[in-house]
Structure formats: C-alpha cells, structure tokens
Amino acid sequence: MVIVMKPGAREEDLREVIARVEALGYQPHVIRGTTRSVVAAVGDERGKARLQALEALPGVGSVVPILQPFKLASRETRPARTVVRVGSLEIGGERLHVMAGPCSVESEEQLLTVARAVREAEATILRGGAFKPRTSPYAFQGLAEDGLKLLAAAREATGLYVVTEVLNPRDLDLVARYADILQVGARNVQNFALLKEVGELRKPVLL
C-alpha cells in the first residue's frame, strides 16, 4: 500500500504516518517529491484494511494499493524517473552515458590502451572484468585483485569511472573497494544470496 501525503503536509504528520505503519508491522519507505511525500508500506498483503484506516490521519491525502509485484520499483510508488549518481555523473538524467571496455582485464598495457580509446570516443565509464566466469576450470579466470588494481589505475589515468562484475559474495567488499559500479552478470541474476548482499551496499548496481 502507498500512503500519499497532501501537498504541504507537515513533517510531524509524516512522522506520525511512519510510526503508525511501523506499529502495524510494515516497513515504511519514504519517497520525498517536489510537492508531496509518499510512504510505501511493505509487508503482509493481508493487512490492507488496517492501512486503509490511515487515510483519516492529518496530512494524508489517500491510501492506495500497489498493484505491481515489484513494490518499490513500480511507478505507483515512485512516479518520477530514477536518477542514479555515480560521482559527478547522473545516469537516468538527460545525458546518455556509455560504458565500454574489454571483456577481461589482461594487462596494464591492454587496459590503458582501451581506456584511452573509450575516453576519446566520449564514453564516461570503463567496463572490464577482473573476475571471469568460465565453463572450463582450465580457462583464464581473470586477474582478480590485480585486475581491480589495474582498473583503479586506469580510472586515475583517464578520469573514467569503473564498472566491473562481482561473481561471489565473498569478493563483494574487495570489488566494492575498487569499483564505482558493481555489475551482476546474466549468470548471476538468479543468485539471490549475491543479490541480497549487493543490495546492502551503498553502491550503484548494473544488472
């Protein structure tokens, strides 16, 4: 359910709504807009009737159900376009940002050559794999932390931000230390243990 505050609702009205949502056993997510705020109440769908009663609270405009299964990502909860900030960049804003680079980081010379070409082509983000998922255990698996260090050096040399893939939850802190954006590849989009860990970090994520 979504509790839509009236335009100009007081901050204490919003705090009261949040407290009531929590008291009913729901997790409140506040989205502040330019004219009004919205509180998404995430939890057991069977308690909708209790949330509907919040419509009588001061400052509340309406209480409406979220019909989409992806509650926090739906346009019902967040009607405005989402803008993800990566350093000085705004992804999802007016400018198109291109991420480009080698499939895998193999050497300093290779990466710097590609990074300079990426910058000259006016892309803004360098992509390269330090960890590589391979079918064969004998194939090149990536340079791991050495590859991450090369990506960081390329960022320093070119000013490009860095995106690289994380494969394993145990490598998450290591990758986050070097990367500006964490990538979760096609093989891992149903690795829910990894996705939950990635979601806990305050880092942009590329799926």
mmCIF file of C-alpha atoms in Angstrom:
data_model
loop_
_atom_site.group_PDB
_atom_site.id
_atom_site.type_symbol
_atom_site.label_atom_id
_atom_site.label_comp_id
_atom_site.label_asym_id
_atom_site.label_seq_id
_atom_site.Cartn_x
_atom_site.Cartn_y
_atom_site.Cartn_z
ATOM 1 C CA MET A 1 0.000 0.000 0.000
ATOM 2 C CA VAL A 2 1.054 3.599 -0.607
ATOM 3 C CA ILE A 3 0.137 6.444 1.722
ATOM 4 C CA VAL A 4 0.123 9.671 -0.296
ATOM 5 C CA MET A 5 0.580 12.801 1.795
ATOM 6 C CA LYS A 6 -1.213 16.027 0.937
ATOM 7 C CA PRO A 7 0.817 18.841 -0.646
ATOM 8 C CA GLY A 8 2.213 20.927 2.176
ATOM 9 C CA ALA A 9 1.704 18.230 4.825
ATOM 10 C CA ARG A 10 3.699 18.939 7.976
ATOM 11 C CA GLU A 11 6.800 16.962 8.916
ATOM 12 C CA GLU A 12 5.119 15.825 12.145
ATOM 13 C CA ASP A 13 2.207 14.442 10.084
ATOM 14 C CA LEU A 14 4.683 12.399 8.048
ATOM 15 C CA ARG A 15 6.422 11.139 11.196
ATOM 16 C CA GLU A 16 3.063 10.061 12.635
ATOM 17 C CA VAL A 17 2.258 8.081 9.478
ATOM 18 C CA ILE A 18 5.670 6.378 9.595
ATOM 19 C CA ALA A 19 5.150 5.472 13.267
ATOM 20 C CA ARG A 20 1.686 4.033 12.559
ATOM 21 C CA VAL A 21 2.977 1.994 9.613
ATOM 22 C CA GLU A 22 5.731 0.512 11.793
ATOM 23 C CA ALA A 23 3.263 -0.168 14.625
ATOM 24 C CA LEU A 24 1.156 -2.203 12.196
ATOM 25 C CA GLY A 25 4.172 -4.367 11.384
ATOM 26 C CA TYR A 26 5.057 -2.873 8.000
ATOM 27 C CA GLN A 27 8.330 -1.461 6.727
ATOM 28 C CA PRO A 28 7.940 2.192 5.669
ATOM 29 C CA HIS A 29 9.860 3.575 2.690
ATOM 30 C CA VAL A 30 9.590 7.348 2.341
ATOM 31 C CA ILE A 31 9.842 8.956 -1.093
ATOM 32 C CA ARG A 32 10.026 12.748 -0.964
ATOM 33 C CA GLY A 33 8.777 14.536 -4.068
ATOM 34 C CA THR A 34 8.832 18.195 -5.030
ATOM 35 C CA THR A 35 5.220 18.818 -3.948
ATOM 36 C CA ARG A 36 4.353 15.880 -1.694
ATOM 37 C CA SER A 37 5.786 12.840 0.054
ATOM 38 C CA VAL A 38 4.745 9.202 -0.303
ATOM 39 C CA VAL A 39 5.148 6.378 2.217
ATOM 40 C CA ALA A 40 5.261 2.859 0.774
ATOM 41 C CA ALA A 41 4.201 0.274 3.370
ATOM 42 C CA VAL A 42 5.846 -3.056 2.536
ATOM 43 C CA GLY A 43 4.706 -6.217 4.286
ATOM 44 C CA ASP A 44 1.879 -8.733 4.618
ATOM 45 C CA GLU A 45 -0.773 -8.038 1.978
ATOM 46 C CA ARG A 46 -3.486 -9.412 4.272
ATOM 47 C CA GLY A 47 -3.385 -6.299 6.470
ATOM 48 C CA LYS A 48 -4.510 -3.827 3.802
ATOM 49 C CA ALA A 49 -7.677 -2.881 5.667
ATOM 50 C CA ARG A 50 -5.691 -1.689 8.687
ATOM 51 C CA LEU A 51 -3.526 0.503 6.475
ATOM 52 C CA GLN A 52 -6.597 1.951 4.780
ATOM 53 C CA ALA A 53 -7.594 3.455 8.137
ATOM 54 C CA LEU A 54 -4.522 5.725 7.973
ATOM 55 C CA GLU A 55 -6.438 7.829 5.455
ATOM 56 C CA ALA A 56 -8.071 9.566 8.438
ATOM 57 C CA LEU A 57 -4.744 10.872 9.783
ATOM 58 C CA PRO A 58 -3.875 14.579 9.443
ATOM 59 C CA GLY A 59 -1.884 15.357 6.314
ATOM 60 C CA VAL A 60 -2.829 12.131 4.487
ATOM 61 C CA GLY A 61 -4.355 12.594 1.047
ATOM 62 C CA SER A 62 -5.088 8.983 0.137
ATOM 63 C CA VAL A 63 -4.115 5.358 0.730
ATOM 64 C CA VAL A 64 -3.885 3.302 -2.455
ATOM 65 C CA PRO A 65 -2.831 -0.300 -3.194
ATOM 66 C CA ILE A 66 0.293 -1.109 -5.203
ATOM 67 C CA LEU A 67 -0.833 -3.389 -7.993
ATOM 68 C CA GLN A 68 2.604 -4.235 -9.388
ATOM 69 C CA PRO A 69 4.593 -7.150 -7.861
ATOM 70 C CA PHE A 70 7.807 -5.084 -7.676
ATOM 71 C CA LYS A 71 6.614 -2.716 -4.971
ATOM 72 C CA LEU A 72 9.498 -0.292 -4.513
ATOM 73 C CA ALA A 73 10.421 -0.146 -8.210
ATOM 74 C CA SER A 74 6.898 0.400 -9.539
ATOM 75 C CA ARG A 75 5.728 3.717 -10.961
ATOM 76 C CA GLU A 76 2.894 3.629 -8.431
ATOM 77 C CA THR A 77 5.414 4.019 -5.624
ATOM 78 C CA ARG A 78 7.940 6.207 -7.427
ATOM 79 C CA PRO A 79 6.337 8.042 -10.370
ATOM 80 C CA ALA A 80 9.400 10.197 -11.073
ATOM 81 C CA ARG A 81 12.309 8.923 -13.162
ATOM 82 C CA THR A 82 15.067 7.340 -11.069
ATOM 83 C CA VAL A 83 18.439 9.047 -11.388
ATOM 84 C CA VAL A 84 21.481 7.106 -10.175
ATOM 85 C CA ARG A 85 24.501 9.210 -9.248
ATOM 86 C CA VAL A 86 27.983 7.895 -9.921
ATOM 87 C CA GLY A 87 30.435 10.526 -8.761
ATOM 88 C CA SER A 88 29.649 13.597 -10.864
ATOM 89 C CA LEU A 89 27.546 11.612 -13.372
ATOM 90 C CA GLU A 90 23.766 11.274 -13.356
ATOM 91 C CA ILE A 91 22.591 8.052 -15.005
ATOM 92 C CA GLY A 92 18.937 8.278 -15.960
ATOM 93 C CA GLY A 93 19.078 12.034 -16.448
ATOM 94 C CA GLU A 94 19.173 13.974 -19.695
ATOM 95 C CA ARG A 95 22.554 12.705 -20.911
ATOM 96 C CA LEU A 96 23.189 9.226 -22.300
ATOM 97 C CA HIS A 97 26.207 7.540 -20.676
ATOM 98 C CA VAL A 98 28.099 4.778 -22.477
ATOM 99 C CA MET A 99 30.033 2.072 -20.605
ATOM 100 C CA ALA A 100 32.710 0.366 -22.681
ATOM 101 C CA GLY A 101 35.897 -1.631 -22.321
ATOM 102 C CA PRO A 102 37.487 -5.053 -22.683
ATOM 103 C CA CYS A 103 35.718 -8.288 -21.807
ATOM 104 C CA SER A 104 38.515 -9.117 -19.380
ATOM 105 C CA VAL A 105 41.395 -7.172 -17.890
ATOM 106 C CA GLU A 106 44.547 -8.918 -19.096
ATOM 107 C CA SER A 107 47.426 -6.456 -18.702
ATOM 108 C CA GLU A 108 48.222 -2.843 -17.867
ATOM 109 C CA GLU A 109 49.111 -2.024 -21.475
ATOM 110 C CA GLN A 110 45.922 -3.592 -22.830
ATOM 111 C CA LEU A 111 43.664 -1.845 -20.338
ATOM 112 C CA LEU A 112 45.220 1.619 -20.649
ATOM 113 C CA THR A 113 45.126 1.422 -24.453
ATOM 114 C CA VAL A 114 41.433 0.531 -24.386
ATOM 115 C CA ALA A 115 40.638 3.074 -21.644
ATOM 116 C CA ARG A 116 42.168 5.921 -23.648
ATOM 117 C CA ALA A 117 40.173 4.848 -26.713
ATOM 118 C CA VAL A 118 37.000 4.729 -24.603
ATOM 119 C CA ARG A 119 37.634 8.254 -23.336
ATOM 120 C CA GLU A 120 38.392 9.562 -26.838
ATOM 121 C CA ALA A 121 35.080 8.075 -28.019
ATOM 122 C CA GLU A 122 33.408 10.200 -25.283
ATOM 123 C CA ALA A 123 32.181 7.286 -23.199
ATOM 124 C CA THR A 124 32.177 8.065 -19.482
ATOM 125 C CA ILE A 125 32.523 4.671 -17.785
ATOM 126 C CA LEU A 126 35.173 1.980 -18.264
ATOM 127 C CA ARG A 127 33.995 -1.609 -18.076
ATOM 128 C CA GLY A 128 36.379 -4.537 -17.625
ATOM 129 C CA GLY A 129 36.233 -7.946 -15.980
ATOM 130 C CA ALA A 130 38.668 -8.773 -13.174
ATOM 131 C CA PHE A 131 36.792 -11.993 -12.340
ATOM 132 C CA LYS A 132 35.611 -14.095 -15.278
ATOM 133 C CA PRO A 133 33.031 -16.904 -15.105
ATOM 134 C CA ARG A 134 34.272 -19.732 -17.308
ATOM 135 C CA THR A 135 32.789 -23.097 -18.210
ATOM 136 C CA SER A 136 36.192 -24.785 -18.109
ATOM 137 C CA PRO A 137 38.212 -24.711 -14.868
ATOM 138 C CA TYR A 138 41.357 -24.547 -17.035
ATOM 139 C CA ALA A 139 40.341 -21.342 -18.849
ATOM 140 C CA PHE A 140 41.530 -17.870 -17.837
ATOM 141 C CA GLN A 141 39.565 -16.849 -14.716
ATOM 142 C CA GLY A 142 40.668 -13.208 -14.598
ATOM 143 C CA LEU A 143 43.372 -11.352 -12.669
ATOM 144 C CA ALA A 144 41.210 -10.920 -9.538
ATOM 145 C CA GLU A 145 42.550 -8.166 -7.242
ATOM 146 C CA ASP A 146 45.447 -7.416 -9.591
ATOM 147 C CA GLY A 147 42.845 -6.716 -12.283
ATOM 148 C CA LEU A 148 40.919 -4.453 -9.910
ATOM 149 C CA LYS A 149 44.101 -2.507 -9.194
ATOM 150 C CA LEU A 150 44.651 -2.047 -12.933
ATOM 151 C CA LEU A 151 41.091 -0.733 -13.296
ATOM 152 C CA ALA A 152 41.713 1.746 -10.479
ATOM 153 C CA ALA A 153 44.942 2.856 -12.168
ATOM 154 C CA ALA A 154 43.103 3.322 -15.478
ATOM 155 C CA ARG A 155 40.498 5.454 -13.699
ATOM 156 C CA GLU A 156 43.292 7.594 -12.255
ATOM 157 C CA ALA A 157 44.918 7.967 -15.681
ATOM 158 C CA THR A 158 41.783 8.749 -17.700
ATOM 159 C CA GLY A 159 39.157 10.120 -15.305
ATOM 160 C CA LEU A 160 36.699 7.399 -16.346
ATOM 161 C CA TYR A 161 34.525 5.783 -13.706
ATOM 162 C CA VAL A 162 34.821 1.992 -13.386
ATOM 163 C CA VAL A 163 32.241 -0.809 -13.548
ATOM 164 C CA THR A 164 33.230 -4.439 -13.056
ATOM 165 C CA GLU A 165 31.458 -7.703 -12.353
ATOM 166 C CA VAL A 166 31.231 -9.379 -8.960
ATOM 167 C CA LEU A 167 30.679 -13.146 -9.025
ATOM 168 C CA ASN A 168 30.863 -14.276 -5.427
ATOM 169 C CA PRO A 169 29.511 -12.761 -2.180
ATOM 170 C CA ARG A 170 32.884 -13.319 -0.512
ATOM 171 C CA ASP A 171 34.540 -10.978 -3.059
ATOM 172 C CA LEU A 172 31.970 -8.220 -2.613
ATOM 173 C CA ASP A 173 33.903 -5.973 -0.230
ATOM 174 C CA LEU A 174 37.043 -6.352 -2.329
ATOM 175 C CA VAL A 175 35.323 -5.391 -5.589
ATOM 176 C CA ALA A 176 33.430 -2.527 -3.921
ATOM 177 C CA ARG A 177 36.742 -1.104 -2.705
ATOM 178 C CA TYR A 178 37.890 -0.516 -6.298
ATOM 179 C CA ALA A 179 34.738 -0.190 -8.439
ATOM 180 C CA ASP A 180 32.359 2.747 -8.799
ATOM 181 C CA ILE A 181 29.565 0.483 -10.092
ATOM 182 C CA LEU A 182 29.056 -3.217 -9.345
ATOM 183 C CA GLN A 183 27.930 -5.398 -12.231
ATOM 184 C CA VAL A 184 25.886 -8.571 -11.773
ATOM 185 C CA GLY A 185 26.039 -10.588 -14.984
ATOM 186 C CA ALA A 186 23.475 -12.817 -16.673
ATOM 187 C CA ARG A 187 24.729 -15.950 -14.920
ATOM 188 C CA ASN A 188 24.137 -14.406 -11.504
ATOM 189 C CA VAL A 189 20.800 -12.615 -11.869
ATOM 190 C CA GLN A 190 19.181 -15.521 -10.003
ATOM 191 C CA ASN A 191 21.963 -15.840 -7.442
ATOM 192 C CA PHE A 192 19.749 -14.438 -4.698
ATOM 193 C CA ALA A 193 22.396 -14.708 -1.983
ATOM 194 C CA LEU A 194 24.666 -12.442 -4.055
ATOM 195 C CA LEU A 195 21.842 -10.047 -4.965
ATOM 196 C CA LYS A 196 20.877 -9.586 -1.312
ATOM 197 C CA GLU A 197 24.476 -8.825 -0.337
ATOM 198 C CA VAL A 198 24.900 -6.393 -3.236
ATOM 199 C CA GLY A 199 21.673 -4.646 -2.234
ATOM 200 C CA GLU A 200 23.088 -3.917 1.222
ATOM 201 C CA LEU A 201 25.943 -1.832 -0.201
ATOM 202 C CA ARG A 202 25.626 1.873 -0.936
ATOM 203 C CA LYS A 203 26.901 1.353 -4.475
ATOM 204 C CA PRO A 204 25.184 1.626 -7.861
ATOM 205 C CA VAL A 205 24.462 -1.788 -9.407
ATOM 206 C CA LEU A 206 24.344 -2.704 -13.097
ATOM 207 C CA LEU A 207 22.272 -5.808 -13.866
#
